[in-house]
Short mmCIF file of C-alpha atoms and ligand atoms in Angstrom, two decimals:
data_model
loop_
_atom_site.label_atom_id
_atom_site.label_comp_id
_atom_site.label_asym_id
_atom_site.label_seq_id
_atom_site.Cartn_x
_atom_site.Cartn_y
_atom_site.Cartn_z
CA MET Q 1 90.06 80.69 27.92
CA PRO Q 2 91.32 77.07 27.62
CA ARG Q 3 90.02 74.36 29.90
CA LEU Q 4 91.95 74.27 33.15
CA PRO Q 5 93.60 70.88 32.63
CA ASP Q 6 94.69 71.93 29.11
CA ALA Q 7 96.07 75.23 30.39
CA PHE Q 8 97.95 73.24 33.09
CA ALA Q 9 99.47 70.96 30.42
CA THR Q 10 100.55 73.94 28.34
CA LEU Q 11 102.07 75.80 31.27
CA LEU Q 12 103.74 72.87 33.03
CA GLY Q 13 104.35 70.29 30.31
CA HIS Q 14 102.29 67.41 31.74
CA SER Q 15 98.74 66.66 32.79
CA PRO Q 16 97.41 67.48 36.27
CA GLU Q 17 96.48 64.66 38.61
CA GLY Q 18 93.09 66.28 39.30
CA VAL Q 19 91.08 69.44 39.84
CA TRP Q 20 89.79 70.71 43.16
CA SER Q 21 87.63 73.71 43.99
CA ALA Q 22 86.36 75.77 46.91
CA PRO Q 23 83.73 78.51 47.21
CA GLY Q 24 83.74 82.16 48.20
CA ARG Q 25 81.25 83.19 50.86
CA VAL Q 26 78.88 85.87 52.11
CA ASN Q 27 78.19 86.10 55.78
CA LEU Q 28 74.48 86.50 56.56
CA ILE Q 29 75.19 87.98 59.97
CA GLY Q 30 77.83 87.85 62.76
CA GLU Q 31 80.41 90.30 61.47
CA HIS Q 32 83.76 90.88 63.18
CA THR Q 33 82.77 88.34 65.74
CA ASP Q 34 84.99 85.40 64.72
CA TYR Q 35 88.16 86.73 66.31
CA ASN Q 36 86.13 87.46 69.42
CA GLY Q 37 85.16 83.83 69.92
CA GLY Q 38 81.68 84.73 68.70
CA LEU Q 39 79.08 83.38 66.25
CA ALA Q 40 78.79 83.85 62.52
CA LEU Q 41 76.36 82.62 59.84
CA PRO Q 42 77.99 82.35 56.39
CA ILE Q 43 76.76 80.70 53.22
CA ALA Q 44 79.07 79.40 50.47
CA LEU Q 45 78.68 81.15 47.12
CA PRO Q 46 78.16 79.37 43.79
CA HIS Q 47 81.39 81.21 42.70
CA ARG Q 48 84.38 78.96 43.11
CA THR Q 49 88.13 78.94 42.72
CA ARG Q 50 89.48 75.84 41.04
CA CYS Q 51 93.02 74.53 41.05
CA ALA Q 52 94.50 71.85 38.88
CA ALA Q 53 97.42 70.20 40.63
CA SER Q 54 99.89 67.34 40.66
CA PRO Q 55 102.36 66.28 43.34
CA ARG Q 56 106.10 66.50 42.96
CA ASP Q 57 108.77 64.31 44.57
CA ASP Q 58 110.87 67.34 45.55
CA ASP Q 59 109.99 70.39 47.68
CA LEU Q 60 109.39 72.86 44.82
CA LEU Q 61 106.14 74.71 44.43
CA ARG Q 62 105.38 75.86 40.88
CA ILE Q 63 102.36 78.17 40.95
CA HIS Q 64 100.48 79.68 38.00
CA SER Q 65 97.13 81.33 37.51
CA LEU Q 66 94.82 81.80 34.51
CA GLN Q 67 94.00 85.28 35.73
CA ASP Q 68 97.48 86.61 36.21
CA ASP Q 69 100.66 86.23 34.16
CA SER Q 70 102.93 86.29 37.18
CA SER Q 71 103.95 82.83 38.32
CA VAL Q 72 106.16 81.75 41.18
CA GLU Q 73 108.59 78.95 42.00
CA VAL Q 74 109.46 78.59 45.62
CA LEU Q 75 110.79 75.85 47.91
CA ILE Q 76 108.45 74.94 50.78
CA ASP Q 77 111.13 75.67 53.41
CA ASP Q 78 111.79 79.12 51.92
CA VAL Q 79 108.15 80.17 52.51
CA ALA Q 80 108.03 82.85 55.20
CA ASP Q 81 106.12 85.96 56.28
CA GLY Q 82 105.78 88.05 53.06
CA HIS Q 83 107.49 85.44 50.87
CA PRO Q 84 106.24 84.77 48.27
CA ALA Q 85 104.34 88.04 47.98
CA GLY Q 86 100.95 88.65 46.43
CA TRP Q 87 98.34 85.99 45.66
CA THR Q 88 100.85 83.14 45.51
CA ALA Q 89 101.33 83.52 49.30
CA TYR Q 90 97.91 81.94 49.77
CA VAL Q 91 98.93 78.87 47.80
CA ALA Q 92 102.46 78.44 49.17
CA GLY Q 93 101.31 79.29 52.68
CA VAL Q 94 98.85 76.43 52.78
CA VAL Q 95 101.46 73.84 51.85
CA TRP Q 96 103.89 75.43 54.33
CA ALA Q 97 101.26 75.41 57.13
CA LEU Q 98 100.35 71.75 56.56
CA ARG Q 99 104.05 70.80 56.73
CA ARG Q 100 104.37 72.87 59.94
CA ALA Q 101 101.38 70.98 61.31
CA GLY Q 102 103.39 67.75 60.87
CA TYR Q 103 101.97 66.42 57.61
CA ALA Q 104 104.30 64.80 55.08
CA VAL Q 105 103.64 67.03 52.13
CA ARG Q 106 106.03 67.66 49.21
CA GLY Q 107 106.13 70.05 46.30
CA LEU Q 108 103.31 70.75 43.93
CA ASP Q 109 102.63 71.91 40.39
CA VAL Q 110 99.50 74.02 40.45
CA VAL Q 111 97.42 76.22 38.17
CA VAL Q 112 94.64 78.30 39.66
CA ASP Q 113 91.43 79.50 38.00
CA GLY Q 114 89.82 81.98 40.38
CA ARG Q 115 86.18 82.75 39.72
CA VAL Q 116 85.36 84.44 43.03
CA PRO Q 117 85.38 88.21 42.38
CA LEU Q 118 88.68 89.59 43.66
CA GLY Q 119 88.86 92.26 46.35
CA ALA Q 120 85.07 92.19 46.69
CA GLY Q 121 84.94 90.99 50.30
CA LEU Q 122 83.65 87.60 49.10
CA SER Q 123 86.65 85.58 50.39
CA SER Q 124 88.44 84.91 47.14
CA SER Q 125 91.57 84.31 49.27
CA ALA Q 126 89.88 81.63 51.43
CA ALA Q 127 88.50 79.99 48.30
CA LEU Q 128 92.02 79.84 46.87
CA GLU Q 129 93.55 78.53 50.09
CA CYS Q 130 90.85 75.90 50.56
CA SER Q 131 91.01 74.63 46.98
CA VAL Q 132 94.80 74.14 47.42
CA ALA Q 133 94.30 72.50 50.82
CA ALA Q 134 91.80 70.10 49.33
CA ALA Q 135 94.26 69.23 46.55
CA VAL Q 136 97.14 68.72 48.97
CA SER Q 137 95.05 66.54 51.23
CA ASP Q 138 94.16 64.19 48.35
CA LEU Q 139 97.48 64.27 46.49
CA PHE Q 140 99.52 63.32 49.57
CA GLY Q 141 97.02 60.88 50.99
CA LEU Q 142 96.23 62.95 54.13
CA GLY Q 143 92.55 61.96 53.91
CA LEU Q 144 91.49 65.16 55.73
CA LEU Q 145 88.69 66.10 53.34
CA GLY Q 146 86.66 63.05 54.22
CA PHE Q 147 85.52 64.00 57.76
CA PRO Q 148 84.57 67.21 59.61
CA GLU Q 149 87.54 67.26 62.01
CA GLY Q 150 89.88 66.72 59.08
CA ARG Q 151 88.29 69.69 57.36
CA ASP Q 152 88.89 71.68 60.56
CA VAL Q 153 92.57 70.87 60.26
CA LEU Q 154 92.63 72.07 56.65
CA ALA Q 155 90.70 75.26 57.52
CA ALA Q 156 93.19 75.97 60.34
CA ALA Q 157 96.17 75.57 57.96
CA CYS Q 158 94.48 77.94 55.49
CA GLN Q 159 93.96 80.55 58.25
CA ARG Q 160 97.57 80.17 59.27
CA ALA Q 161 98.70 80.76 55.67
CA GLU Q 162 96.65 83.96 55.59
CA ASN Q 163 97.83 85.20 59.01
CA ASP Q 164 101.48 84.14 58.94
CA ILE Q 165 102.48 84.26 55.26
CA ALA Q 166 100.04 86.67 53.55
CA GLY Q 167 100.05 88.97 56.59
CA ALA Q 168 96.25 89.45 57.00
CA PRO Q 169 95.28 89.09 60.67
CA THR Q 170 91.86 87.61 59.89
CA GLY Q 171 89.70 85.28 61.99
CA GLY Q 172 88.72 81.83 60.76
CA MET Q 173 85.19 82.38 59.44
CA ASP Q 174 86.00 82.42 55.75
CA GLN Q 175 88.01 79.24 55.74
CA ALA Q 176 85.48 77.41 57.94
CA ALA Q 177 82.76 78.51 55.51
CA ALA Q 178 84.68 77.20 52.47
CA MET Q 179 85.29 73.88 54.21
CA HIS Q 180 81.94 73.25 55.89
CA CYS Q 181 79.06 75.10 54.21
CA THR Q 182 76.58 72.93 52.36
CA GLU Q 183 74.00 73.56 49.64
CA ARG Q 184 70.78 75.23 50.71
CA HIS Q 185 72.16 75.84 54.22
CA ALA Q 186 73.81 78.56 56.19
CA LEU Q 187 76.54 77.50 58.64
CA ARG Q 188 76.06 78.57 62.27
CA LEU Q 189 79.66 78.75 63.30
CA ASP Q 190 80.66 79.00 66.97
CA CYS Q 191 84.18 80.39 66.88
CA ARG Q 192 84.71 79.79 70.65
CA ASP Q 193 84.85 76.01 70.28
CA GLY Q 194 84.91 75.62 66.48
CA THR Q 195 81.60 73.74 66.38
CA HIS Q 196 79.10 74.31 63.61
CA GLU Q 197 75.55 73.52 62.68
CA GLN Q 198 73.70 73.55 59.34
CA VAL Q 199 70.72 75.88 59.24
CA PRO Q 200 68.29 75.49 56.30
CA PHE Q 201 68.52 78.51 54.02
CA ASP Q 202 66.46 78.27 50.86
CA LEU Q 203 64.84 81.59 50.03
CA SER Q 204 63.04 80.22 46.91
CA ALA Q 205 60.49 78.72 49.24
CA HIS Q 206 59.74 82.32 50.44
CA ASP Q 207 59.73 84.04 47.02
CA ALA Q 208 62.78 85.98 48.00
CA VAL Q 209 66.41 86.18 46.87
CA LEU Q 210 69.69 87.19 48.43
CA LEU Q 211 71.22 89.88 46.28
CA VAL Q 212 74.95 90.48 46.56
CA THR Q 213 76.21 93.92 45.45
CA ASP Q 214 79.95 94.26 44.87
CA THR Q 215 80.50 97.99 45.36
CA ARG Q 216 83.87 97.80 43.59
CA ALA Q 217 85.18 100.05 46.37
CA SER Q 218 88.66 98.83 47.24
CA HIS Q 219 88.95 96.58 50.24
CA ALA Q 220 92.09 95.16 51.82
CA LEU Q 221 92.36 93.27 55.04
CA ALA Q 222 96.10 93.38 55.33
CA ASP Q 223 96.00 97.14 55.88
CA GLY Q 224 95.76 98.66 59.34
CA GLN Q 225 92.04 99.14 59.93
CA TYR Q 226 91.07 95.46 60.36
CA GLY Q 227 94.01 94.88 62.70
CA ALA Q 228 93.12 98.02 64.67
CA ARG Q 229 89.56 96.76 65.30
CA ARG Q 230 90.95 93.43 66.38
CA ALA Q 231 93.40 95.13 68.74
CA ALA Q 232 90.60 97.28 70.28
CA CYS Q 233 88.60 94.13 71.02
CA GLU Q 234 91.58 92.48 72.66
CA GLN Q 235 92.19 95.59 74.74
CA ALA Q 236 88.52 95.71 75.85
CA ALA Q 237 88.57 92.04 76.73
CA GLU Q 238 91.75 92.49 78.80
CA ILE Q 239 90.23 95.41 80.75
CA LEU Q 240 87.10 93.37 81.37
CA GLY Q 241 89.25 90.43 82.56
CA VAL Q 242 88.01 87.94 80.01
CA GLU Q 243 89.71 85.93 77.32
CA THR Q 244 87.42 87.17 74.54
CA LEU Q 245 84.41 89.49 74.31
CA ARG Q 246 82.21 86.39 73.86
CA GLU Q 247 82.48 85.88 77.58
CA VAL Q 248 80.48 89.06 78.35
CA VAL Q 249 77.53 88.15 76.09
CA GLY Q 250 74.52 87.64 78.28
CA GLN Q 251 75.77 89.97 81.00
CA PRO Q 252 74.02 93.34 81.49
CA LEU Q 253 75.48 95.35 78.63
CA ASP Q 254 75.29 98.78 80.33
CA GLU Q 255 77.32 97.49 83.30
CA THR Q 256 79.93 95.95 80.95
CA LEU Q 257 80.27 99.13 78.98
CA ALA Q 258 80.55 101.24 82.13
CA ARG Q 259 83.73 99.36 83.00
CA LEU Q 260 85.45 100.53 79.83
CA PRO Q 261 87.49 103.74 79.95
CA ASP Q 262 86.64 105.40 76.62
CA ASP Q 263 83.88 105.81 74.10
CA VAL Q 264 85.62 104.06 71.23
CA LEU Q 265 86.18 100.86 73.27
CA ARG Q 266 82.59 101.04 74.47
CA ARG Q 267 81.21 101.29 70.96
CA ARG Q 268 83.45 98.50 69.59
CA THR Q 269 82.41 96.23 72.42
CA ARG Q 270 78.72 97.07 72.02
CA HIS Q 271 78.90 96.09 68.36
CA VAL Q 272 80.55 92.75 69.11
CA VAL Q 273 78.17 91.78 71.90
CA THR Q 274 74.96 92.80 70.11
CA GLU Q 275 76.15 91.28 66.81
CA ILE Q 276 76.81 87.92 68.47
CA GLU Q 277 73.26 88.09 69.89
CA ARG Q 278 71.86 88.88 66.46
CA VAL Q 279 73.21 85.66 64.99
CA ASP Q 280 70.93 83.40 67.03
CA GLU Q 281 68.12 85.85 66.51
CA VAL Q 282 68.48 85.35 62.76
CA VAL Q 283 68.82 81.58 63.10
CA GLY Q 284 65.48 81.52 65.05
CA LEU Q 285 63.77 83.86 62.50
CA LEU Q 286 64.97 81.72 59.58
CA ARG Q 287 63.64 78.57 61.25
CA GLU Q 288 60.30 80.37 61.72
CA GLY Q 289 60.33 81.61 58.08
CA ASP Q 290 60.10 85.24 59.32
CA LEU Q 291 62.02 87.00 56.55
CA ALA Q 292 60.78 90.43 57.50
CA GLY Q 293 62.33 89.84 60.92
CA VAL Q 294 65.58 88.65 59.33
CA GLY Q 295 65.61 91.80 57.22
CA ARG Q 296 65.17 94.06 60.31
CA THR Q 297 68.04 92.27 62.01
CA PHE Q 298 70.23 92.82 58.92
CA VAL Q 299 69.56 96.53 59.18
CA ALA Q 300 70.36 96.62 62.89
CA SER Q 301 73.62 94.82 62.11
CA HIS Q 302 74.53 97.32 59.41
CA GLU Q 303 73.83 100.28 61.69
CA SER Q 304 76.01 98.77 64.36
CA LEU Q 305 78.86 98.13 61.89
CA ARG Q 306 78.49 101.68 60.51
CA ASP Q 307 78.08 103.63 63.75
CA ASP Q 308 79.72 101.60 66.48
CA TYR Q 309 82.32 99.52 64.70
CA GLU Q 310 82.99 102.12 61.95
CA VAL Q 311 83.86 99.67 59.16
CA SER Q 312 81.30 100.76 56.57
CA CYS Q 313 81.89 103.36 53.83
CA THR Q 314 79.90 105.63 51.49
CA GLU Q 315 79.37 102.95 48.85
CA LEU Q 316 78.17 100.30 51.28
CA ASP Q 317 75.80 102.76 52.99
CA LEU Q 318 74.46 103.79 49.60
CA VAL Q 319 73.67 100.20 48.67
CA VAL Q 320 71.88 99.62 51.96
CA ASP Q 321 69.88 102.89 51.88
CA THR Q 322 68.87 102.44 48.25
CA ALA Q 323 67.92 98.79 48.63
CA LEU Q 324 65.72 99.57 51.65
CA ALA Q 325 64.06 102.49 49.82
CA HIS Q 326 63.14 100.25 46.91
CA GLY Q 327 61.57 97.24 48.52
CA ALA Q 328 64.37 95.20 50.15
CA LEU Q 329 63.35 93.52 53.41
CA GLY Q 330 66.83 94.10 54.80
CA SER Q 331 70.33 95.02 53.68
CA ARG Q 332 73.78 95.14 55.25
CA MET Q 333 77.47 95.17 54.47
CA THR Q 334 79.04 91.71 54.61
CA GLY Q 335 82.64 90.67 55.36
CA GLY Q 336 85.38 92.88 56.69
CA GLY Q 337 83.99 96.20 55.31
CA PHE Q 338 85.83 99.35 54.17
CA GLY Q 339 84.47 98.55 50.71
CA GLY Q 340 83.65 95.11 49.32
CA SER Q 341 80.11 93.84 49.17
CA ALA Q 342 76.68 94.26 50.68
CA ILE Q 343 73.84 91.74 50.81
CA SER Q 344 70.11 92.53 50.45
CA LEU Q 345 67.16 90.34 51.17
CA VAL Q 346 64.72 91.09 48.41
CA PRO Q 347 61.23 89.76 47.40
CA THR Q 348 61.74 88.04 44.02
CA ALA Q 349 59.33 90.47 42.33
CA GLU Q 350 61.46 93.44 43.43
CA VAL Q 351 64.90 92.23 42.44
CA ASP Q 352 65.19 94.12 39.17
CA ARG Q 353 63.80 97.32 40.72
CA VAL Q 354 66.34 97.12 43.60
CA SER Q 355 69.38 96.40 41.40
CA GLU Q 356 68.44 99.10 38.91
CA ALA Q 357 67.96 101.59 41.74
CA ILE Q 358 71.38 100.73 43.17
CA GLU Q 359 72.95 101.17 39.77
CA ALA Q 360 71.24 104.49 39.29
CA ALA Q 361 72.22 105.75 42.74
CA PHE Q 362 75.88 104.95 42.05
CA ALA Q 363 75.73 106.72 38.66
CA ASP Q 364 74.14 109.77 40.32
CA ALA Q 365 76.89 109.84 42.90
CA ARG Q 366 79.52 109.41 40.17
CA LEU Q 367 80.79 106.24 41.70
CA THR Q 368 82.23 103.26 39.78
CA ALA Q 369 79.33 101.06 38.61
CA PRO Q 370 78.60 98.28 41.14
CA SER Q 371 77.71 94.74 40.19
CA SER Q 372 74.66 93.02 41.68
CA PHE Q 373 73.81 89.31 41.42
CA ALA Q 374 71.49 86.87 43.17
CA VAL Q 375 73.08 83.94 44.96
CA THR Q 376 71.99 80.64 46.51
CA ALA Q 377 73.78 78.72 49.23
CA ALA Q 378 76.30 76.37 47.58
CA GLY Q 379 78.58 73.50 48.62
CA PRO Q 380 82.09 73.24 50.20
CA ALA Q 381 85.63 72.47 49.02
CA ALA Q 382 85.74 69.27 47.05
CA ARG Q 383 87.46 67.36 44.25
CA ASP Q 384 85.72 68.27 41.02
C1 GLA T 1 86.99 89.13 57.00
C2 GLA T 1 87.84 88.16 57.75
C3 GLA T 1 86.95 87.26 58.65
C4 GLA T 1 86.01 88.10 59.50
C5 GLA T 1 85.29 89.10 58.63
C6 GLA T 1 84.41 90.05 59.43
O1 GLA T 1 86.22 88.47 56.06
O2 GLA T 1 88.56 87.38 56.90
O3 GLA T 1 87.79 86.44 59.45
O4 GLA T 1 86.62 88.67 60.58
O5 GLA T 1 86.16 89.92 57.88
O6 GLA T 1 83.33 89.35 59.97
#
């Protein structure tokens, strides 16, 4: 594959002004809490999406990718819900959202090189959005990359692109992770007020690794299941008379649940409340260096997502059960669920044994071969 700037020159007939990139993420814990005003704890992955770009003095967006032959030309003012369709919505949507937020942005020539596995629940879409947002900020002199509140503005525009143009009703965790995560740290993200805090996360000091397993089971957030979970949470909050389920964290859980009319709403609410509590539990355990405790909390999170929130699937459960049976300290699905990836906390000496056991279990079950790889906490969106 040619170097990205060379590919840009071939496709668009001139050199790019620069290259920007942003990471995918895994969430350590705090799943399906972001749209409930809750807490999450993502790390940025070493896998990044890069985009080469240059500004135009008209309103045309010319969008190409090294991974996909389809390319799109669209005027910023023609960008709308579902238009353009497919992956280019994430690019065009960001420019559209920044203009809607009042920034003087113009057209763009852009070529994307996405190295975050697609459809794996590792936020390839947020990586794409945030790399483009970083490019737009620099190319049109917005200066938003240089300070945390500016990065919040970019993350919000990226979320808007995803919600309003790509049609995925996601919360803001993935974009916040891509904009704010730093190397060797997890990001404790408070989605009620948008504040965040860096929590040291360097497993090498503990002879352990974080193993990501992409189950290769299909995963799509724009389909109905994610939206249905979100709607159930909103319904429960309305019945409880609160703005978000975050407001009932810390109240006696049994009493809260008794005020809900049916079992499904009770289980959805129990997941959200206990999951928000687990985030600070894990932050405390990480600070104490208690990895066995972190592992146990991962398992509690997975069980809650599987049984109460019902967003796991056969493949994710198989990774978790197999990892735990072969020496992992903890394991859980990560991201939206219904496929995608799981993470396992594994003593370094056991990593090969765990990944081989997962591979064998998938082969035995005649499932598509999964892909497992160790990750460390990487850095945020930046100019390369
Ligand atoms: C997806 C969404 C996030 C978040 C997670 C679940 O990754 O994009 O906003 O809701 O699912 O924690």
